[in-house]
Amino acid sequence: MNKDQWLSICNDMVYRHDRERLMCVSVAPEKQRESLLALLAFNHEISIIPELVSETMLGEIRLQWWRETIIAIYEGAKPNHPVALGLAWAIENCELSENLFVKYLAARSFDLLKTPPASLYELENYAKGTAGSLHELMAEVLIAKPNLKIRHAARNVGTAWALAGLLSAISFHGSQGRSYLPADLHAEDSVIAVAKSAKRYVDEARSVHQHIPDHLLPVMLPITFVDYGLRKLARCGYDPNDTRLKRPGISRLFSFYWKVLRKRY
């Protein structure tokens, strides 16, 4: 499979399942955009594993395949899998940190369990390990050897993205017998607590904007969508089942493109 083929598959996957972050990475230079698409496609491949398996062990087998595949990529292998080929391209061209893939896949094991996180602290750690690690890898695509401030900001964006995404997917996860709401809080309180946690990570990411170079914009822009969604949830009384949350918000697109033009988030 050549580059055009795996890139087309990755792009189609992200377009169908992660369109807002696709909009964000579309402002990156072409070569870097290819690696960012590979990472987002990889994230989708892993995130849907619980939907594809009927038993935890089967999910762990899939995760183990990816662990072994990434090890093989770092050893120079070119796997016969479109998303894995995309990862191989990204790893080779951007010198991505192997330990971030290890953290990401370790955190993803939680998705296979049908028990909710014990506390908000545990949920935040899950969000940091999954989307936080992913966004740190995305930062490595855009900046060679990012400093600690940049890594921290990227991880905060990913953490906020994960927490907000889990809130929007409450009904979907419930239909699968899964819940990501902290078990030590009542349902109504837990939604508010998770939303406030996501907003805190948004604020932390924005607080260091003066230290973030413009070319990191594709990794930072997702908080524009997170912030919009959190404000909309607040207007709906933190009711994740409010039908108004499902209505498309044209204003969020205007806000997004305005911030792209201003290079802000």
Short mmCIF file of C-alpha atoms in Angstrom, two decimals:
data_model
loop_
_atom_site.label_atom_id
_atom_site.label_comp_id
_atom_site.label_asym_id
_atom_site.label_seq_id
_atom_site.Cartn_x
_atom_site.Cartn_y
_atom_site.Cartn_z
CA MET A 1 0.00 0.00 0.00
CA ASN A 2 1.46 3.35 -1.03
CA LYS A 3 1.31 6.66 0.82
CA ASP A 4 -1.61 8.07 -1.17
CA GLN A 5 -3.70 5.01 -0.30
CA TRP A 6 -3.13 5.01 3.48
CA LEU A 7 -3.44 8.78 3.61
CA SER A 8 -6.80 8.65 1.81
CA ILE A 9 -8.06 5.99 4.24
CA CYS A 10 -6.90 7.96 7.27
CA ASN A 11 -8.40 11.19 5.96
CA ASP A 12 -11.74 9.52 5.25
CA MET A 13 -11.80 7.96 8.72
CA VAL A 14 -11.10 11.27 10.46
CA TYR A 15 -13.60 13.11 8.24
CA ARG A 16 -16.37 10.70 9.23
CA HIS A 17 -15.60 10.38 12.92
CA ASP A 18 -13.49 13.34 14.14
CA ARG A 19 -14.55 16.23 11.91
CA GLU A 20 -13.91 19.08 14.35
CA ARG A 21 -10.31 18.07 14.95
CA LEU A 22 -9.96 17.53 11.19
CA MET A 23 -10.88 21.21 10.80
CA CYS A 24 -8.20 22.07 13.34
CA VAL A 25 -5.39 20.09 11.72
CA SER A 26 -6.36 21.39 8.26
CA VAL A 27 -4.51 24.62 9.10
CA ALA A 28 -1.21 22.75 9.49
CA PRO A 29 1.34 22.53 6.66
CA GLU A 30 0.71 19.59 4.33
CA LYS A 31 3.53 17.30 5.47
CA GLN A 32 2.68 17.79 9.13
CA ARG A 33 -1.02 17.46 8.39
CA GLU A 34 -0.41 13.97 7.05
CA SER A 35 1.17 12.86 10.32
CA LEU A 36 -1.60 14.53 12.35
CA LEU A 37 -4.24 12.69 10.31
CA ALA A 38 -2.44 9.40 10.97
CA LEU A 39 -2.52 10.06 14.72
CA LEU A 40 -6.22 10.96 14.69
CA ALA A 41 -7.04 7.87 12.62
CA PHE A 42 -5.05 5.75 15.08
CA ASN A 43 -7.04 7.28 17.92
CA HIS A 44 -10.30 6.35 16.22
CA GLU A 45 -9.12 2.79 15.60
CA ILE A 46 -8.44 2.36 19.29
CA SER A 47 -11.49 4.22 20.58
CA ILE A 48 -13.95 1.94 18.76
CA ILE A 49 -12.50 -1.31 20.08
CA PRO A 50 -15.14 -1.62 22.87
CA GLU A 51 -17.86 -1.41 20.20
CA LEU A 52 -16.30 -4.21 18.17
CA VAL A 53 -15.76 -6.86 20.85
CA SER A 54 -18.09 -8.80 23.08
CA GLU A 55 -15.54 -9.65 25.77
CA THR A 56 -12.83 -7.72 27.60
CA MET A 57 -10.20 -10.28 26.62
CA LEU A 58 -10.92 -9.81 22.93
CA GLY A 59 -10.44 -6.09 23.34
CA GLU A 60 -7.16 -6.63 25.15
CA ILE A 61 -5.98 -8.82 22.28
CA ARG A 62 -6.62 -5.93 19.87
CA LEU A 63 -4.81 -3.49 22.12
CA GLN A 64 -1.89 -5.90 22.41
CA TRP A 65 -1.72 -6.13 18.62
CA TRP A 66 -1.31 -2.36 18.50
CA ARG A 67 1.32 -2.40 21.26
CA GLU A 68 3.34 -4.98 19.35
CA THR A 69 2.80 -3.15 16.06
CA ILE A 70 4.14 0.12 17.48
CA ILE A 71 7.16 -1.68 18.93
CA ALA A 72 7.76 -3.19 15.48
CA ILE A 73 7.46 0.24 13.84
CA TYR A 74 10.14 1.64 16.15
CA GLU A 75 12.29 -1.30 15.13
CA GLY A 76 11.89 -0.35 11.47
CA ALA A 77 8.96 -2.51 10.35
CA LYS A 78 6.30 -1.31 7.88
CA PRO A 79 3.05 -3.10 8.87
CA ASN A 80 0.49 -4.00 6.21
CA HIS A 81 -2.24 -1.87 7.74
CA PRO A 82 -3.22 1.61 6.49
CA VAL A 83 -3.36 3.34 9.87
CA ALA A 84 -0.21 1.58 11.09
CA LEU A 85 1.55 2.71 7.91
CA GLY A 86 0.45 6.24 8.68
CA LEU A 87 1.89 5.92 12.18
CA ALA A 88 5.14 4.57 10.75
CA TRP A 89 5.34 7.66 8.51
CA ALA A 90 4.66 9.99 11.42
CA ILE A 91 7.10 8.26 13.77
CA GLU A 92 9.87 8.26 11.18
CA ASN A 93 9.40 11.86 10.06
CA CYS A 94 8.62 13.48 13.40
CA GLU A 95 10.59 11.34 15.87
CA LEU A 96 7.54 10.77 18.06
CA SER A 97 8.04 9.58 21.64
CA GLU A 98 7.38 5.88 22.05
CA ASN A 99 6.53 6.31 25.74
CA LEU A 100 3.50 8.46 24.82
CA PHE A 101 2.07 5.60 22.77
CA VAL A 102 2.68 3.29 25.73
CA LYS A 103 0.81 5.67 28.07
CA TYR A 104 -2.02 6.10 25.58
CA LEU A 105 -2.62 2.37 25.08
CA ALA A 106 -2.33 1.64 28.79
CA ALA A 107 -5.02 4.22 29.54
CA ARG A 108 -7.26 2.84 26.79
CA SER A 109 -7.56 -0.47 28.67
CA PHE A 110 -10.09 1.30 30.89
CA ASP A 111 -12.49 1.53 27.93
CA LEU A 112 -12.89 -2.25 28.02
CA LEU A 113 -14.22 -2.22 31.58
CA LYS A 114 -17.88 -1.63 32.34
CA THR A 115 -17.22 -0.03 35.70
CA PRO A 116 -17.23 3.77 35.99
CA PRO A 117 -14.18 5.66 37.27
CA ALA A 118 -14.11 5.68 41.06
CA SER A 119 -13.62 9.44 41.24
CA LEU A 120 -13.13 12.60 39.21
CA TYR A 121 -9.39 12.25 39.84
CA GLU A 122 -9.41 8.82 38.19
CA LEU A 123 -11.41 10.15 35.24
CA GLU A 124 -9.00 13.05 34.77
CA ASN A 125 -6.07 10.62 34.74
CA TYR A 126 -7.85 8.59 32.06
CA ALA A 127 -8.39 11.75 29.99
CA LYS A 128 -4.74 12.78 30.41
CA GLY A 129 -3.52 9.31 29.44
CA THR A 130 -5.68 9.07 26.32
CA ALA A 131 -6.40 12.39 24.59
CA GLY A 132 -3.75 14.16 26.66
CA SER A 133 -1.05 11.84 25.35
CA LEU A 134 -2.48 12.05 21.83
CA HIS A 135 -2.30 15.85 21.80
CA GLU A 136 1.22 15.75 23.16
CA LEU A 137 2.16 13.51 20.22
CA MET A 138 0.45 15.98 17.90
CA ALA A 139 2.57 18.75 19.41
CA GLU A 140 5.68 16.69 18.62
CA VAL A 141 4.56 16.60 14.98
CA LEU A 142 4.48 20.40 14.85
CA ILE A 143 7.49 21.21 17.03
CA ALA A 144 10.71 19.23 17.32
CA LYS A 145 11.37 18.48 20.99
CA PRO A 146 8.65 20.72 22.50
CA ASN A 147 9.47 22.22 25.89
CA LEU A 148 7.58 21.45 29.09
CA LYS A 149 5.24 24.45 28.78
CA ILE A 150 4.18 23.38 25.29
CA ARG A 151 3.78 19.75 26.32
CA HIS A 152 1.68 20.75 29.31
CA ALA A 153 -0.53 23.03 27.23
CA ALA A 154 -1.10 20.36 24.57
CA ARG A 155 -1.89 17.77 27.23
CA ASN A 156 -4.38 20.15 28.86
CA VAL A 157 -6.15 20.66 25.53
CA GLY A 158 -6.42 16.92 25.01
CA THR A 159 -7.65 16.38 28.56
CA ALA A 160 -10.35 19.02 28.15
CA TRP A 161 -11.33 17.50 24.80
CA ALA A 162 -11.70 14.03 26.32
CA LEU A 163 -13.75 15.19 29.31
CA ALA A 164 -16.12 17.25 27.17
CA GLY A 165 -16.43 14.41 24.66
CA LEU A 166 -17.37 11.95 27.38
CA LEU A 167 -20.14 14.28 28.52
CA SER A 168 -21.56 14.50 25.01
CA ALA A 169 -21.45 10.70 24.68
CA ILE A 170 -23.26 9.84 27.93
CA SER A 171 -26.34 8.42 26.18
CA PHE A 172 -24.25 6.45 23.69
CA HIS A 173 -22.08 4.90 26.39
CA GLY A 174 -25.17 4.15 28.46
CA SER A 175 -26.63 2.15 25.58
CA GLN A 176 -23.50 0.01 25.71
CA GLY A 177 -23.63 -0.48 29.46
CA ARG A 178 -20.68 1.84 30.04
CA SER A 179 -20.35 4.98 32.11
CA TYR A 180 -17.52 7.46 32.54
CA LEU A 181 -19.19 9.55 35.24
CA PRO A 182 -17.37 9.39 38.62
CA ALA A 183 -18.97 6.73 40.81
CA ASP A 184 -18.54 8.72 44.01
CA LEU A 185 -20.89 11.49 42.82
CA HIS A 186 -24.61 11.59 42.05
CA ALA A 187 -25.34 11.65 38.31
CA GLU A 188 -26.45 15.31 38.27
CA ASP A 189 -23.48 16.43 40.36
CA SER A 190 -21.03 14.38 38.33
CA VAL A 191 -22.01 16.06 35.04
CA ILE A 192 -21.40 19.48 36.58
CA ALA A 193 -18.13 18.33 38.17
CA VAL A 194 -16.79 16.90 34.89
CA ALA A 195 -17.85 20.01 32.96
CA LYS A 196 -16.09 22.28 35.47
CA SER A 197 -13.01 20.09 35.29
CA ALA A 198 -12.96 20.37 31.48
CA LYS A 199 -13.31 24.16 31.72
CA ARG A 200 -10.41 24.29 34.18
CA TYR A 201 -8.18 22.50 31.66
CA VAL A 202 -9.34 24.89 28.93
CA ASP A 203 -8.42 27.85 31.10
CA GLU A 204 -5.03 26.35 31.98
CA ALA A 205 -4.24 25.78 28.31
CA ARG A 206 -5.19 29.35 27.43
CA SER A 207 -3.29 30.85 30.36
CA VAL A 208 0.08 30.15 28.69
CA HIS A 209 -0.85 31.36 25.20
CA GLN A 210 2.04 33.83 25.20
CA HIS A 211 4.45 30.88 25.37
CA ILE A 212 2.77 28.93 22.54
CA PRO A 213 4.10 29.53 19.01
CA ASP A 214 1.60 30.14 16.21
CA HIS A 215 2.45 26.91 14.42
CA LEU A 216 1.04 24.93 17.39
CA LEU A 217 -2.41 26.30 16.53
CA PRO A 218 -3.75 23.00 15.05
CA VAL A 219 -3.23 21.29 18.43
CA MET A 220 -4.66 24.15 20.49
CA LEU A 221 -7.73 24.99 18.38
CA PRO A 222 -9.88 22.08 19.66
CA ILE A 223 -10.49 23.97 22.90
CA THR A 224 -12.53 26.45 20.83
CA PHE A 225 -15.04 23.66 20.25
CA VAL A 226 -14.75 22.39 23.82
CA ASP A 227 -15.47 25.83 25.26
CA TYR A 228 -18.47 26.29 22.96
CA GLY A 229 -19.89 22.89 23.97
CA LEU A 230 -19.41 23.54 27.68
CA ARG A 231 -21.17 26.90 27.49
CA LYS A 232 -24.04 25.29 25.61
CA LEU A 233 -24.29 22.53 28.21
CA ALA A 234 -24.44 25.15 30.98
CA ARG A 235 -27.28 26.95 29.18
CA CYS A 236 -29.13 23.62 29.11
CA GLY A 237 -28.84 23.27 32.87
CA TYR A 238 -26.13 20.61 32.60
CA ASP A 239 -28.71 18.15 31.27
CA PRO A 240 -26.80 15.91 28.79
CA ASN A 241 -30.13 14.69 27.36
CA ASP A 242 -31.42 18.16 26.47
CA THR A 243 -32.36 18.04 22.77
CA ARG A 244 -30.94 21.54 22.24
CA LEU A 245 -27.45 20.05 22.56
CA LYS A 246 -28.01 18.07 19.36
CA ARG A 247 -28.83 21.12 17.26
CA PRO A 248 -26.00 22.27 15.01
CA GLY A 249 -24.43 25.50 16.19
CA ILE A 250 -23.50 27.66 13.21
CA SER A 251 -22.00 30.26 15.55
CA ARG A 252 -19.32 27.81 16.63
CA LEU A 253 -18.04 27.69 13.03
CA PHE A 254 -17.89 31.48 12.79
CA SER A 255 -16.04 31.55 16.10
CA PHE A 256 -13.64 28.87 14.90
CA TYR A 257 -12.71 30.58 11.64
CA TRP A 258 -12.43 33.97 13.34
CA LYS A 259 -9.95 32.49 15.79
CA VAL A 260 -8.02 30.83 12.98
CA LEU A 261 -7.68 34.22 11.28
CA ARG A 262 -6.51 35.81 14.52
CA LYS A 263 -4.35 32.80 15.41
CA ARG A 264 -6.07 32.56 18.77
CA TYR A 265 -7.96 29.84 20.55
#
